[in-house]
Amino acid sequence: MIKNIPTVALRGLTILPSMLVHFDISRQQSLKAVEEALKEDQRLFVVTQKSMETENPEEKDLYRIGTVVEIRQVVKLPKGILRILAEGMYRAELTALEVSEYLCADLAVFMEEEADPVRSEAVLRSLKESFELYSRSNNKISKEQVRQIIELQGLEKTAGQIATALPVYYEEKQRILEAPTLMERCELLCTLMEQEIAVLRVRQELEEKVRSRIDKNQREYILREQMKLIREELKEDNLNEADQFAQELKKLKASKKVKEKIQKEIDRYRGIGVNSAESAVIRGYIETLLSLPWDRVSRDNKDIANAREVLERDHYGLEKVKERILEFLSVRILTKKGDSPILCLVGPPGTGKTSIARSIAKALDKKYVRISLGGVRDEAEIRGHRRTYIGAMPGRIATGLRSAGVKNPLMLLDEIDKLSSDYKGDTASAMLEVLDSEQNHKFSDHYVEIPLDLSEVLFIATANDVQTIPRPLLDRMELIEITSYTENEKFHIAREHLWEKQIERNGLSGYKVTITDNALRRVISGYTREAGVRGLERKLGEICRKVARDIIEKKKKSAKITESSLVKYLGKVRYTVQELNEHNEIGIVRGLAWTSVGGDTLQIEVNTMPGKGEFRLTGQLGDVMKESAQAGISYIRSVSGKYGIADEYFSKHDIHIHIPEGAVPKDGPSAGVTMATAMISAITGIPVRADIAMTGEITLRGRVLPIGGLKEKLLAAKSAGMKLVFVPEKNRPDIGEISDEIKNGLDIRYAKSMEDILPIALVKEID
Ligand code: ADP
């Protein structure tokens, strides 16, 4: 029990025993109390006000439990403030308060019971641990402070120091102070710290979140700023590009109308953001427009002598073709205008159609572009796609013009006969618009939109087969036929052109690589079978590649290819000349056909068998051939008496005609005589000579009608080893135009009717 001890009411602060604290006082009552205390034993009772606002507290305004402290130091601060350093001594309960000049209290003092040392040690440790943990998450507590506290001895002292260091509200500390025993106070302190740790952790998490959110915002902000900059620069690019386009436009040779349209597009491009989807489309469009030739032309070489020279230099033979081309060019020069008909070179593959066209371009100093029409089925490939389609492109004609770079190039329309139409529009009519001189000065490409002038383009077409060229197109073309080459022509072509070309192409120019004439002939006859020379060129290329390898691997300086060393380069001989049937046979006759890839022989077989007069045709037959077979039968029936064929024969036998190999002939009915001969042979049982071939159509009366493709057919007969060939009498004038090389060694007979053929073709076997 203590009586009349000077008392200070604390605001917002609670002092626990063993706490060493600074606190400032300024109220008169408090200053006086401190003064009184300093006069006596420097002890002071400090007790916390319930509310911080109360200026002159009475007993009811104060908590009941406070602490008796010892004043250690008093410092005077300006404005009458005293800073007191005091240390908590023990807890006491306020029993009475006298409010006069200063507060004066009567206290009841608690007796602390001795704690169990083991327990207090345990509590001490856990206090320190908690504090350490707490200090880690609260950076307001310095390492030094922590160290000091950890080193402290005694539970009360430690608890006091920890309570001092803990930045918690005074209410919390008051709660601790009010706990009756030291143990309980320590436990409260521990829980308080745990709580604080949890709170701190949550706060940290929150802070982290907030920070990361801020970071994210900031990041986005920075990126956005950068993007803005990039965009601005790009837009600049767009503008730069637009300027560049404008510059190019200035240099462009084109009509005012075209230029205006392009200018409009450039202006549109300028105003459009880079990131708009349209920007790329417009750019592509402007680029296309700027790259088209419009009014740019190249100067033609009008020297016909030069043209002749170039054609002669590049191609062997083909006299007629060259003549026709020179005529065509002369007319073109005279008329000045490009509305001369379109040339169409027709012939089997590999006969030099493409390369002649290239030579013409060279002769005229024209730019050359090749447009392959083989397999083109979609009109848009010729006329372009509308720009509204994704990935739209100009058509092949516009693209060709663009790559030529001038409006008057030579444009080769390769394989015009392979053009086909499907549901996606009519390719032939698009082509017609290209070729028609009435329309083609305003050819409209869907992509380009501005009409293109094709009137100065020199079109040359190539085809294998005239029959598959759409009629309206055919009408606008002038056909120049290129026929198959003879072995001799092939030999010269190879000798004078192909060999050198391959030597050069395979890098052998610096070496002495030769091929003997015999070897060359053997390559032609033994390794190729074709109308043109493409296969031959390939074979020569093959030889050159092998030689090149020898030169590299075996360090050879030269090579000579002879007939006997050919096997080393090309392997075994593929074709032998002898294709003759070994024996004269019944019902088998060799016909001659003219196909789109050259001439060919076709073997017709006829069998007869007991039956009901039925008639069957199998194998590669066109409709026309079927009809000519029917005509053959009628003819045979009309002459059955002469060949000793019984009247009822036809009603009691079936006749089967078969054509085992060979393509469908392109000249239609030319196998009439062949079928009729085979049938008579089969019916009468008289064999047919194996070394003859024939061609010609027959009438019901057995007259023989003329045929086409004579040169090809004779060549085919010759390479099949035939000795005698029947051709229609009416073709006699054509034979005069065929070179002796082909005719030599062939016994050519002319037939007016079947009567001229049968006695020779059918052989009476001698029993
Ligand atoms: P096509 O277009 O008729 O299918 P190419 O023009 O492609 O045939 O000819 C194939 C190859 O044969 C080319 O290298 C070409 O130069 C050559 N060629 C064809 N005919 C002759 C010829 N009469 N003189 C020289 N070379 C020729």
GROMACS .gro file of N, CA, C and O in nm, residues 103-149:
model
  188
  103LEU      N    1  -0.178   1.547  -0.953
  103LEU     CA    2  -0.251   1.426  -0.917
  103LEU      C    3  -0.171   1.350  -0.813
  103LEU      O    4  -0.049   1.338  -0.824
  104CYS      N    5  -0.245   1.302  -0.718
  104CYS     CA    6  -0.179   1.230  -0.610
  104CYS      C    7  -0.260   1.104  -0.579
  104CYS      O    8  -0.382   1.109  -0.565
  105ALA      N    9  -0.195   0.990  -0.582
  105ALA     CA   10  -0.272   0.866  -0.576
  105ALA      C   11  -0.236   0.780  -0.457
  105ALA      O   12  -0.123   0.784  -0.408
  106ASP      N   13  -0.334   0.700  -0.418
  106ASP     CA   14  -0.307   0.593  -0.322
  106ASP      C   15  -0.308   0.465  -0.403
  106ASP      O   16  -0.393   0.444  -0.489
  107LEU      N   17  -0.211   0.374  -0.375
  107LEU     CA   18  -0.198   0.256  -0.459
  107LEU      C   19  -0.201   0.128  -0.378
  107LEU      O   20  -0.155   0.126  -0.265
  108ALA      N   21  -0.251   0.027  -0.443
  108ALA     CA   22  -0.236  -0.107  -0.387
  108ALA      C   23  -0.129  -0.178  -0.469
  108ALA      O   24  -0.133  -0.174  -0.591
  109VAL      N   25  -0.032  -0.235  -0.405
  109VAL     CA   26   0.079  -0.299  -0.479
  109VAL      C   27   0.058  -0.451  -0.481
  109VAL      O   28   0.019  -0.510  -0.382
  110PHE      N   29   0.081  -0.511  -0.599
  110PHE     CA   30   0.062  -0.657  -0.609
  110PHE      C   31   0.187  -0.728  -0.568
  110PHE      O   32   0.298  -0.684  -0.594
  111MET      N   33   0.166  -0.841  -0.511
  111MET     CA   34   0.280  -0.925  -0.478
  111MET      C   35   0.299  -1.025  -0.594
  111MET      O   36   0.211  -1.102  -0.625
  112GLU      N   37   0.410  -1.016  -0.660
  112GLU     CA   38   0.438  -1.113  -0.769
  112GLU      C   39   0.479  -1.244  -0.708
  112GLU      O   40   0.570  -1.248  -0.627
  113GLU      N   41   0.417  -1.356  -0.748
  113GLU     CA   42   0.468  -1.481  -0.695
  113GLU      C   43   0.583  -1.529  -0.782
  113GLU      O   44   0.591  -1.497  -0.900
  114GLU      N   45   0.670  -1.603  -0.717
  114GLU     CA   46   0.788  -1.656  -0.789
  114GLU      C   47   0.743  -1.753  -0.896
  114GLU      O   48   0.663  -1.842  -0.869
  115ALA      N   49   0.793  -1.736  -1.016
  115ALA     CA   50   0.754  -1.829  -1.123
  115ALA      C   51   0.844  -1.951  -1.121
  115ALA      O   52   0.957  -1.945  -1.075
  116ASP      N   53   0.790  -2.058  -1.170
  116ASP     CA   54   0.867  -2.181  -1.183
  116ASP      C   55   0.981  -2.157  -1.281
  116ASP      O   56   0.958  -2.111  -1.394
  117PRO      N   57   1.108  -2.179  -1.239
  117PRO     CA   58   1.221  -2.140  -1.326
  117PRO      C   59   1.219  -2.209  -1.464
  117PRO      O   60   1.252  -2.147  -1.565
  118VAL      N   61   1.179  -2.338  -1.465
  118VAL     CA   62   1.177  -2.407  -1.594
  118VAL      C   63   1.075  -2.341  -1.687
  118VAL      O   64   1.102  -2.311  -1.802
  119ARG      N   65   0.961  -2.318  -1.627
  119ARG     CA   66   0.855  -2.260  -1.709
  119ARG      C   67   0.894  -2.120  -1.757
  119ARG      O   68   0.876  -2.085  -1.873
  120SER      N   69   0.954  -2.044  -1.663
  120SER     CA   70   0.989  -1.907  -1.705
  120SER      C   71   1.098  -1.909  -1.812
  120SER      O   72   1.100  -1.825  -1.902
  121GLU      N   73   1.186  -2.008  -1.803
  121GLU     CA   74   1.289  -2.020  -1.906
  121GLU      C   75   1.224  -2.049  -2.042
  121GLU      O   76   1.257  -1.988  -2.145
  122ALA      N   77   1.129  -2.143  -2.037
  122ALA     CA   78   1.060  -2.179  -2.163
  122ALA      C   79   0.990  -2.058  -2.222
  122ALA      O   80   1.001  -2.029  -2.342
  123VAL      N   81   0.920  -1.984  -2.133
  123VAL     CA   82   0.848  -1.866  -2.182
  123VAL      C   83   0.947  -1.763  -2.234
  123VAL      O   84   0.925  -1.701  -2.339
  124LEU      N   85   1.059  -1.751  -2.162
  124LEU     CA   86   1.160  -1.655  -2.206
  124LEU      C   87   1.206  -1.685  -2.349
  124LEU      O   88   1.214  -1.597  -2.435
  125ARG      N   89   1.235  -1.814  -2.367
  125ARG     CA   90   1.283  -1.850  -2.502
  125ARG      C   91   1.179  -1.823  -2.611
  125ARG      O   92   1.209  -1.767  -2.715
  126SER      N   93   1.060  -1.862  -2.578
  126SER     CA   94   0.960  -1.844  -2.684
  126SER      C   95   0.934  -1.696  -2.709
  126SER      O   96   0.907  -1.654  -2.822
  127LEU      N   97   0.946  -1.615  -2.600
  127LEU     CA   98   0.935  -1.470  -2.618
  127LEU      C   99   1.040  -1.419  -2.716
  127LEU      O  100   1.010  -1.346  -2.811
  128LYS      N  101   1.165  -1.464  -2.689
  128LYS     CA  102   1.275  -1.415  -2.773
  128LYS      C  103   1.258  -1.461  -2.917
  128LYS      O  104   1.279  -1.384  -3.012
  129GLU      N  105   1.218  -1.588  -2.931
  129GLU     CA  106   1.199  -1.640  -3.067
  129GLU      C  107   1.094  -1.559  -3.142
  129GLU      O  108   1.114  -1.517  -3.256
  130SER      N  109   0.982  -1.540  -3.072
  130SER     CA  110   0.874  -1.465  -3.138
  130SER      C  111   0.921  -1.328  -3.178
  130SER      O  112   0.890  -1.278  -3.286
  131PHE      N  113   0.998  -1.269  -3.087
  131PHE     CA  114   1.043  -1.134  -3.114
  131PHE      C  115   1.136  -1.130  -3.236
  131PHE      O  116   1.125  -1.044  -3.323
  132GLU      N  117   1.224  -1.230  -3.238
  132GLU     CA  118   1.316  -1.235  -3.352
  132GLU      C  119   1.239  -1.247  -3.483
  132GLU      O  120   1.264  -1.176  -3.580
  133LEU      N  121   1.143  -1.339  -3.476
  133LEU     CA  122   1.062  -1.361  -3.594
  133LEU      C  123   0.989  -1.232  -3.635
  133LEU      O  124   0.986  -1.194  -3.752
  134TYR      N  125   0.937  -1.171  -3.530
  134TYR     CA  126   0.860  -1.049  -3.554
  134TYR      C  127   0.950  -0.942  -3.616
  134TYR      O  128   0.915  -0.876  -3.712
  135SER      N  129   1.072  -0.931  -3.557
  135SER     CA  130   1.161  -0.825  -3.605
  135SER      C  131   1.199  -0.845  -3.751
  135SER      O  132   1.224  -0.750  -3.825
  136ARG      N  133   1.199  -0.972  -3.792
  136ARG     CA  134   1.237  -0.996  -3.932
  136ARG      C  135   1.136  -0.938  -4.030
  136ARG      O  136   1.169  -0.893  -4.136
  137SER      N  137   1.010  -0.944  -3.987
  137SER     CA  138   0.912  -0.891  -4.082
  137SER      C  139   0.882  -0.744  -4.058
  137SER      O  140   0.810  -0.682  -4.133
  138ASN      N  141   0.937  -0.691  -3.956
  138ASN     CA  142   0.915  -0.549  -3.932
  138ASN      C  143   1.047  -0.475  -3.933
  138ASN      O  144   1.127  -0.484  -3.841
  139ASN      N  145   1.068  -0.401  -4.039
  139ASN     CA  146   1.199  -0.339  -4.052
  139ASN      C  147   1.219  -0.215  -3.966
  139ASN      O  148   1.322  -0.150  -3.973
  140LYS      N  149   1.119  -0.185  -3.880
  140LYS     CA  150   1.137  -0.070  -3.792
  140LYS      C  151   1.225  -0.105  -3.673
  140LYS      O  152   1.271  -0.019  -3.598
  141ILE      N  153   1.242  -0.234  -3.649
  141ILE     CA  154   1.325  -0.276  -3.536
  141ILE      C  155   1.465  -0.306  -3.587
  141ILE      O  156   1.483  -0.387  -3.678
  142SER      N  157   1.562  -0.238  -3.529
  142SER     CA  158   1.697  -0.254  -3.583
  142SER      C  159   1.759  -0.384  -3.534
  142SER      O  160   1.717  -0.442  -3.434
  143LYS      N  161   1.860  -0.425  -3.602
  143LYS     CA  162   1.930  -0.550  -3.567
  143LYS      C  163   1.992  -0.536  -3.428
  143LYS      O  164   1.991  -0.630  -3.348
  144GLU      N  165   2.040  -0.416  -3.400
  144GLU     CA  166   2.105  -0.390  -3.272
  144GLU      C  167   2.006  -0.412  -3.158
  144GLU      O  168   2.036  -0.480  -3.060
  145GLN      N  169   1.887  -0.357  -3.176
  145GLN     CA  170   1.781  -0.371  -3.078
  145GLN      C  171   1.752  -0.519  -3.051
  145GLN      O  172   1.740  -0.563  -2.938
  146VAL      N  173   1.743  -0.593  -3.158
  146VAL     CA  174   1.712  -0.736  -3.147
  146VAL      C  175   1.822  -0.805  -3.069
  146VAL      O  176   1.795  -0.884  -2.978
  147ARG      N  177   1.946  -0.773  -3.107
  147ARG     CA  178   2.059  -0.839  -3.041
  147ARG      C  179   2.055  -0.813  -2.889
  147ARG      O  180   2.070  -0.903  -2.808
  148GLN      N  181   2.030  -0.688  -2.855
  148GLN     CA  182   2.027  -0.651  -2.713
  148GLN      C  183   1.922  -0.732  -2.637
  148GLN      O  184   1.947  -0.784  -2.530
  149ILE      N  185   1.807  -0.740  -2.697
  149ILE     CA  186   1.697  -0.809  -2.630
  149ILE      C  187   1.726  -0.959  -2.616
  149ILE      O  188   1.700  -1.020  -2.512
   0.00000   0.00000   0.00000
